[in-house]
Structure formats: structure tokens, C-alpha cells
mmCIF file of C-alpha atoms in Angstrom:
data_model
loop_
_atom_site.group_PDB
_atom_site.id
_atom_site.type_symbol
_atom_site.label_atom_id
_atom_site.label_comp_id
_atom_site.label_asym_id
_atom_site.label_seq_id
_atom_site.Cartn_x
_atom_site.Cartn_y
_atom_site.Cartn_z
ATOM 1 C CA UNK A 6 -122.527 96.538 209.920
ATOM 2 C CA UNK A 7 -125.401 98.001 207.759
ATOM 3 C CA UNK A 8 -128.210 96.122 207.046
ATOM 4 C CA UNK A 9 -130.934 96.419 204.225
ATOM 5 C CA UNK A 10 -133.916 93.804 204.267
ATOM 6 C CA UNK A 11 -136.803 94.338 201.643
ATOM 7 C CA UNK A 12 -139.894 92.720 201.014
ATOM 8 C CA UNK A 13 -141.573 92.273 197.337
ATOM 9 C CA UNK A 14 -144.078 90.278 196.356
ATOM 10 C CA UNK A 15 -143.660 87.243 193.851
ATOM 11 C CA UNK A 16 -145.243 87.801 190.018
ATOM 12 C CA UNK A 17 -146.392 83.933 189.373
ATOM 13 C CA UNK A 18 -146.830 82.884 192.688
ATOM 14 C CA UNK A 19 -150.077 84.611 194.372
ATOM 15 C CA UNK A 20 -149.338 84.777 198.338
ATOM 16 C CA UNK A 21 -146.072 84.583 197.913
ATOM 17 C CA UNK A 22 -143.381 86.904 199.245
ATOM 18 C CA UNK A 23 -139.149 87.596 198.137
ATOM 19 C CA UNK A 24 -137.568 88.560 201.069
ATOM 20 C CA UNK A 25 -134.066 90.094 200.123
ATOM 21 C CA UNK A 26 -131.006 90.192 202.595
ATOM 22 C CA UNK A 27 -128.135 92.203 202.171
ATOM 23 C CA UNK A 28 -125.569 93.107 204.430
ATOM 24 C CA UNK A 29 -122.273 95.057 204.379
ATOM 25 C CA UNK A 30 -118.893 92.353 204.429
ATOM 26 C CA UNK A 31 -116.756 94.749 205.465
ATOM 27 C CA UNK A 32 -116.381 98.288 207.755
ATOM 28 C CA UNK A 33 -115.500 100.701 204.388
ATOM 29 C CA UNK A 34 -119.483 99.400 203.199
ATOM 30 C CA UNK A 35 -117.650 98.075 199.506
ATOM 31 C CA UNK A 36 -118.600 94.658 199.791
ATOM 32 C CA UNK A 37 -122.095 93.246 200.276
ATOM 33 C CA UNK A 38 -123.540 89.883 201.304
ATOM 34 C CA UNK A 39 -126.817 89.101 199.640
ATOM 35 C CA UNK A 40 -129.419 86.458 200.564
ATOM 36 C CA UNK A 41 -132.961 85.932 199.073
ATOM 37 C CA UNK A 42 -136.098 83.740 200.219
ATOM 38 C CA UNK A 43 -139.252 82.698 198.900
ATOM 39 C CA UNK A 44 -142.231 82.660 202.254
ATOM 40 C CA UNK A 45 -145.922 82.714 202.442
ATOM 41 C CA UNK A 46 -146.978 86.371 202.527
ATOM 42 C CA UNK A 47 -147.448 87.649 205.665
ATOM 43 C CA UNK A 48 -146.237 90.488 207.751
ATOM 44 C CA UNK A 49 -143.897 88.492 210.176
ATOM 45 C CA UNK A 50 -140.544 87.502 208.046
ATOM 46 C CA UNK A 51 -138.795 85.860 211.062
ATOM 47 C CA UNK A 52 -138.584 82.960 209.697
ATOM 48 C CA UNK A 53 -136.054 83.734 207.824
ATOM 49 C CA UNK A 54 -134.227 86.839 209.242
ATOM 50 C CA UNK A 55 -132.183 84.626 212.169
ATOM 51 C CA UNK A 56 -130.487 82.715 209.602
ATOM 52 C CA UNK A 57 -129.547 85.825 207.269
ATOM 53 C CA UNK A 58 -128.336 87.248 210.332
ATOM 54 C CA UNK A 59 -125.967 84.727 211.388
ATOM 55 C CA UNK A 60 -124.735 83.808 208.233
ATOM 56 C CA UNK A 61 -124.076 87.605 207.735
ATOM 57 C CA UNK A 62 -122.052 88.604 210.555
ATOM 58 C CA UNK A 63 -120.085 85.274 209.873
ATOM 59 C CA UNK A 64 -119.213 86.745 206.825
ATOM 60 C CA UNK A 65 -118.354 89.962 207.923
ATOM 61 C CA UNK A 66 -116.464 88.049 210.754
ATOM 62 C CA UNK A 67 -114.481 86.168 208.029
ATOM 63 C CA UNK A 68 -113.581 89.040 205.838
ATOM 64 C CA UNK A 69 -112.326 91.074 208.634
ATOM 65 C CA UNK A 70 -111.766 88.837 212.078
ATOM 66 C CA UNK A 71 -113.895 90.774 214.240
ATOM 67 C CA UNK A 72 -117.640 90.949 214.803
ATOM 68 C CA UNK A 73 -119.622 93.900 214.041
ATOM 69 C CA UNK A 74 -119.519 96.807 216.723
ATOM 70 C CA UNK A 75 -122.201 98.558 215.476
ATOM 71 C CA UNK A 76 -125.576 97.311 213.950
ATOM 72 C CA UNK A 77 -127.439 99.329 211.327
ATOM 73 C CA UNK A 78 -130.918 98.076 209.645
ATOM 74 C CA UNK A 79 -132.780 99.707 207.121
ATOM 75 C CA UNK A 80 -136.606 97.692 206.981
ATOM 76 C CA UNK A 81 -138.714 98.024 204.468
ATOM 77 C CA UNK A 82 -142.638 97.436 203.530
ATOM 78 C CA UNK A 83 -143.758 98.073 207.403
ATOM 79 C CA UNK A 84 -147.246 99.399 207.363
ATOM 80 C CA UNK A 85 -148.393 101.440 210.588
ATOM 81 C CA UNK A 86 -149.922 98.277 211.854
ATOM 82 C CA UNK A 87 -147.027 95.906 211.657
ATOM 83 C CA UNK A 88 -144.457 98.291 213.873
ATOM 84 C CA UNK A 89 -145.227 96.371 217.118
ATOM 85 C CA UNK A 90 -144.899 93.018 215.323
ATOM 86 C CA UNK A 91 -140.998 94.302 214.332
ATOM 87 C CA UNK A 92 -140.229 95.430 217.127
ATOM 88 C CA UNK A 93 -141.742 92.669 219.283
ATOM 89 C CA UNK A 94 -139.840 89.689 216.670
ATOM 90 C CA UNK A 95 -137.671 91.129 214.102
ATOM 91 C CA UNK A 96 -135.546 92.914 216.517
ATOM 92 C CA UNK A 97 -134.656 90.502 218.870
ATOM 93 C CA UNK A 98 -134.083 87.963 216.325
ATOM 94 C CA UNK A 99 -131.875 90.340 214.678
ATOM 95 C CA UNK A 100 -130.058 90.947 218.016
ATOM 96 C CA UNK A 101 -129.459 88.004 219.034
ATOM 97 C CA UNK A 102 -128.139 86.320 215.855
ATOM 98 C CA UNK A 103 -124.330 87.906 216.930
ATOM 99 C CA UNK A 104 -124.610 86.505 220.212
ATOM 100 C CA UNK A 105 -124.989 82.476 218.398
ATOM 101 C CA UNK A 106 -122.033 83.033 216.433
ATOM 102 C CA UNK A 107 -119.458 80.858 216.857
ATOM 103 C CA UNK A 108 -115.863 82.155 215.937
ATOM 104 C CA UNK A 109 -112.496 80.080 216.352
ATOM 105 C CA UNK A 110 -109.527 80.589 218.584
ATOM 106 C CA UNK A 111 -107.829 82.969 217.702
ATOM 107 C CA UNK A 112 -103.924 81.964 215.997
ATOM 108 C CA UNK A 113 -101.545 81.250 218.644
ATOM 109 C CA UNK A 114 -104.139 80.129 221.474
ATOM 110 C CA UNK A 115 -102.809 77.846 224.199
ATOM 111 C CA UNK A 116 -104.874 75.754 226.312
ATOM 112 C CA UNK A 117 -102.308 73.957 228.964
ATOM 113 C CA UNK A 118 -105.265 73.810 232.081
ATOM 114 C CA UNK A 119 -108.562 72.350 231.873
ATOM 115 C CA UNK A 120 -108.351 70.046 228.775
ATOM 116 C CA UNK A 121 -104.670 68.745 230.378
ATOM 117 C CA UNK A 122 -103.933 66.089 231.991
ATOM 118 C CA UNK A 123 -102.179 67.674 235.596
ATOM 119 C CA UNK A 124 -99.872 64.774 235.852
ATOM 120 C CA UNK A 125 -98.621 65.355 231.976
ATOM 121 C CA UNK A 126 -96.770 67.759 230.359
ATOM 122 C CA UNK A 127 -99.054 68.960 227.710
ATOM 123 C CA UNK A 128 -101.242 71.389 226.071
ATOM 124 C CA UNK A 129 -103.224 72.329 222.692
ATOM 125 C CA UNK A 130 -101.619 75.087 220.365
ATOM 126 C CA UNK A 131 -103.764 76.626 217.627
ATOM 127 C CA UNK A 132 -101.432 77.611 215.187
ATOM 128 C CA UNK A 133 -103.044 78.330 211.872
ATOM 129 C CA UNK A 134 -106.664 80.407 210.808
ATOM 130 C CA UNK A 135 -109.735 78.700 209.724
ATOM 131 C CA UNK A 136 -110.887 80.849 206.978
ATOM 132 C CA UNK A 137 -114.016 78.388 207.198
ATOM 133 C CA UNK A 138 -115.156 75.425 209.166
ATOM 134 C CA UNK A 139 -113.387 74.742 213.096
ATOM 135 C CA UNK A 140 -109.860 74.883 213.524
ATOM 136 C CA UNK A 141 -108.529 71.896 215.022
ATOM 137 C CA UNK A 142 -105.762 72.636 217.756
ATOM 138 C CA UNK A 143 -102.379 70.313 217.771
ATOM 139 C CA UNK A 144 -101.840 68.201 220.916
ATOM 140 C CA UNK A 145 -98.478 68.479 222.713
ATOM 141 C CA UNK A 146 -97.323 66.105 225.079
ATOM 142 C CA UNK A 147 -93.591 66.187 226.353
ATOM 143 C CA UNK A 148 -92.905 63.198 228.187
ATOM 144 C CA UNK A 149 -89.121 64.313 228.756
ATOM 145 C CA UNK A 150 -87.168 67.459 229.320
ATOM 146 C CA UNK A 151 -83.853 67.661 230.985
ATOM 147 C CA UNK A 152 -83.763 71.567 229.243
ATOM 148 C CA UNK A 153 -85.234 73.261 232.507
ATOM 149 C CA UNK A 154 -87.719 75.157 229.529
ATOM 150 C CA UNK A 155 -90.452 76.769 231.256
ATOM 151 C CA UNK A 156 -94.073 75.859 229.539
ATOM 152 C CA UNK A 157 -94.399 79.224 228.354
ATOM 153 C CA UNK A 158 -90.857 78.905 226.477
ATOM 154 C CA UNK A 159 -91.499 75.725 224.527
ATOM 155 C CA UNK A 160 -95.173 76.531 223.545
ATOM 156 C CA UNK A 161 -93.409 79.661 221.797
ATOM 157 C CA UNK A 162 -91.282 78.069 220.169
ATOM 158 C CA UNK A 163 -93.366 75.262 218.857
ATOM 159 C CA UNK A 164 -95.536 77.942 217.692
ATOM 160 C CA UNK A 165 -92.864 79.840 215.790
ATOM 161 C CA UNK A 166 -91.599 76.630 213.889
ATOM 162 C CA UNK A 167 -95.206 76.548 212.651
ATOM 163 C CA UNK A 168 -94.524 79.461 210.658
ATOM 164 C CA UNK A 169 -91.699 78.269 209.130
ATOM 165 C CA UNK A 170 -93.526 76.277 206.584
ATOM 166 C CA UNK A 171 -97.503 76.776 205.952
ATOM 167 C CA UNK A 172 -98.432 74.154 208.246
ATOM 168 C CA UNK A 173 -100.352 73.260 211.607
ATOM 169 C CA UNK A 174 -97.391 71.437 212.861
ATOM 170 C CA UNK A 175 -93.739 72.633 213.720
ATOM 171 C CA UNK A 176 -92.002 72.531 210.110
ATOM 172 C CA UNK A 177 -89.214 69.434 211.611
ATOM 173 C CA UNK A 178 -92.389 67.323 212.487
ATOM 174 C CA UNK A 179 -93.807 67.735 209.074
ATOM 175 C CA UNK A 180 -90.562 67.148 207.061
ATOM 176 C CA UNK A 181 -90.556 64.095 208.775
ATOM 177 C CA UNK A 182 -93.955 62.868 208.371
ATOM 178 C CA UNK A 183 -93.352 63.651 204.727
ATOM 179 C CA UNK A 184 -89.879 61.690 204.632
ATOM 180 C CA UNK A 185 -91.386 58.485 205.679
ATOM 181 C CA UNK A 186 -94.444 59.077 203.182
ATOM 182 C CA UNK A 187 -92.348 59.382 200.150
ATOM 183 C CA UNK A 188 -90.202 56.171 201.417
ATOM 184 C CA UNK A 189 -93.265 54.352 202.409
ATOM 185 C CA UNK A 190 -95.122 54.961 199.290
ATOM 186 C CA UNK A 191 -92.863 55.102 196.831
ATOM 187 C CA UNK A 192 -88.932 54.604 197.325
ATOM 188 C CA UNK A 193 -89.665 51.787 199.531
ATOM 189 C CA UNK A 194 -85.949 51.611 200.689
ATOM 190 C CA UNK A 195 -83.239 53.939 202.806
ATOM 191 C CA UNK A 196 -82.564 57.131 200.419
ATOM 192 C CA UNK A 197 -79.146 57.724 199.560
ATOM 193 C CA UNK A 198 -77.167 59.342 202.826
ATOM 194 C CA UNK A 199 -75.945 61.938 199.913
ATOM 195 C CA UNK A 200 -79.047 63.743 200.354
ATOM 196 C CA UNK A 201 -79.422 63.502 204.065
ATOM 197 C CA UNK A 202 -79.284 67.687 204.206
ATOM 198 C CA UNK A 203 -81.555 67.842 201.685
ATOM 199 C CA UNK A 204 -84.787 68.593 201.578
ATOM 200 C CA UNK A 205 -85.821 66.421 198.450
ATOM 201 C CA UNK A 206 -88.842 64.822 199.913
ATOM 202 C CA UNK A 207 -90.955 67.774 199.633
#
């Protein structure tokens, strides 16, 4: 990730300073992520550079799943006697902005310890991206099997029905839920059995 922040000062407003924020969005440096705030002039711009940061690599994180590897600034507007003051608060504010990020699961996570129940048969499945905002996991809970399935087997398989349909949810589970929707809502009695192998409530 290459990083540009420059400093100017404001043309109405005396003792004001512009601090401009742009970072690259993605690892071929063709897309840029640009932030700009208004501060009291001074030489320490911390303030603001945390929150730049993070919002940055989120970005970059977004367009390309993956945090930064590298980290390249490029600082601007630091007089001889301002070098300790960057390297003493700038820096680690800048380094440590990566660190705070939070990032999802990633698609097809399984969490069947921990967050279980021992006694149940259960687990979480993440099954779709979060191109923004938290993904929010489906809960499983078998409470029969006479198929001899091990855990592994039937989380795979609930995850592949996912992907049948753009959904969170195995695609049978959300033809259903949209079945009794439609007749709930709007038929308000059986539909006809002539379109019992059709998919007409979609």
C-alpha cells in the first residue's frame, strides 16, 4: 500500500491547516482512496492520521480481501525540527492502524467448538461475503440424524446448497421460507397441487 499525506494551509481561515489523505485501493496503484481534514495548524497531524489509516486499509481490504503486506508513506511539509515529532507519533499511529482492523470470516468458516453447545449437534456456517458491515453466520442445529454423516460431511453440504441460489441459507430452506410468505401474505390459501414442482413463489 502507498501512502501520500500532505499538508497545506487554509486561504480564509488563518491557523488553519488541510490535511490530505490518499492511499492506493489496490496492489497495481490504479485506484486511490482520498480523505481531507480541516485542524488547527500545528506540526503534529495525529489527530487525524489513525482514522485515515484505518479507513484506508479497510478499503484496500475490501477491494482486494487481503490486508496490505507492504506499507509505503510519502510525508510532506516536515521541517528539520519536526522529524522526531513523526517519528515519535505519526509512525506508530500509522503502524498500528492495520493491527485495529477488523475483517470478517472468511466464506465458508465453520465454528462447531467454543460457541456450541457439547451436548448439541450444531455449529455456525458463514456462507456469503460482507462487502461492508459484519457478516452474520447461520446457526445449525440437527437434533436428528439416523444418516451416520460425519460433521464435516453435512457442514459441506449445507454450505454448497448456499450457492445454489444467492443466499445465506441452503437454497431448500429459502424456497420454503418464501412459499409460506407468498401464501401468508397474499394467496392466503393451499396453492394449487398443479404447481407443486414448481418454483412459482419466487
Amino acid at each position: 500500500m502507498v501512502v501520500r499525506i500532505d499538508v497545506n494551509k487554509d486561504a480564509l481561515t488563518k491557523g488553519l491547516s488541510v490535511i490530505g489523505f490518499l492511499a492506493s485501493c489496490n496492489f497495481q496503484l490504479t485506484r486511490w482512496y482520498s480523505r481531507c481534514t480541516l485542524q488547527n495548524s500545528g506540526p503534529n497531524i495525529t489527530v487525524c492520521l489513525k482514522v485515515c489509516m484505518k479507513d484506508a486499509v479497510s478499503k484496500l481490504q475490501a477491494c482486494n480481501g487481503q490486508l496490505p503486506a507492504r506499507l509505503i508513506v510519502y510525508r510532506d511539509s516536515i521541517g528539520d525540527g519536526h522529524m522526531k515529532m513523526v517519528v515519535n507519533f505519526e509512525v506508530p499511529q500509522i503502524l498500528s492502524a492495520p493491527d485495529e482492523s477488523l475483517q470478517n470470516p472468511l466464506v465458508g468458516t465453520v465454528i462447531d467448538t467454543e460457541a456450541t453447545r457439547p451436548e448439541w449437534y450444531d455449529f455456525f456456517l458463514s456462507s456469503q461475503l460482507a462487502h461492508q458491515g459484519t457478516v452474520n453466520p447461520t446457526y445449525y442445529n440437527m437434533v436428528y440424524d439416523d444418516n451416520g454423516f460425519k460433521p464435516d460431511h453435512i457442514q459441506h453440504l449445507t454450505y454448497k446448497m448456499c450457492h445454489s441460489d444467492p443466499c445465506d441459507v441452503p437454497a431448500p430452506c429459502q424456497y420454503a421460507n418464501k412459499l409460506t410468505f407468498l401464501v401468508g401474505q397474499s394467496i392466503h390459501r393451499e396453492p394449487s397441487l398443479a404447481l407443486a414442482d414448481k418454483l412459482f413463489y419466487l
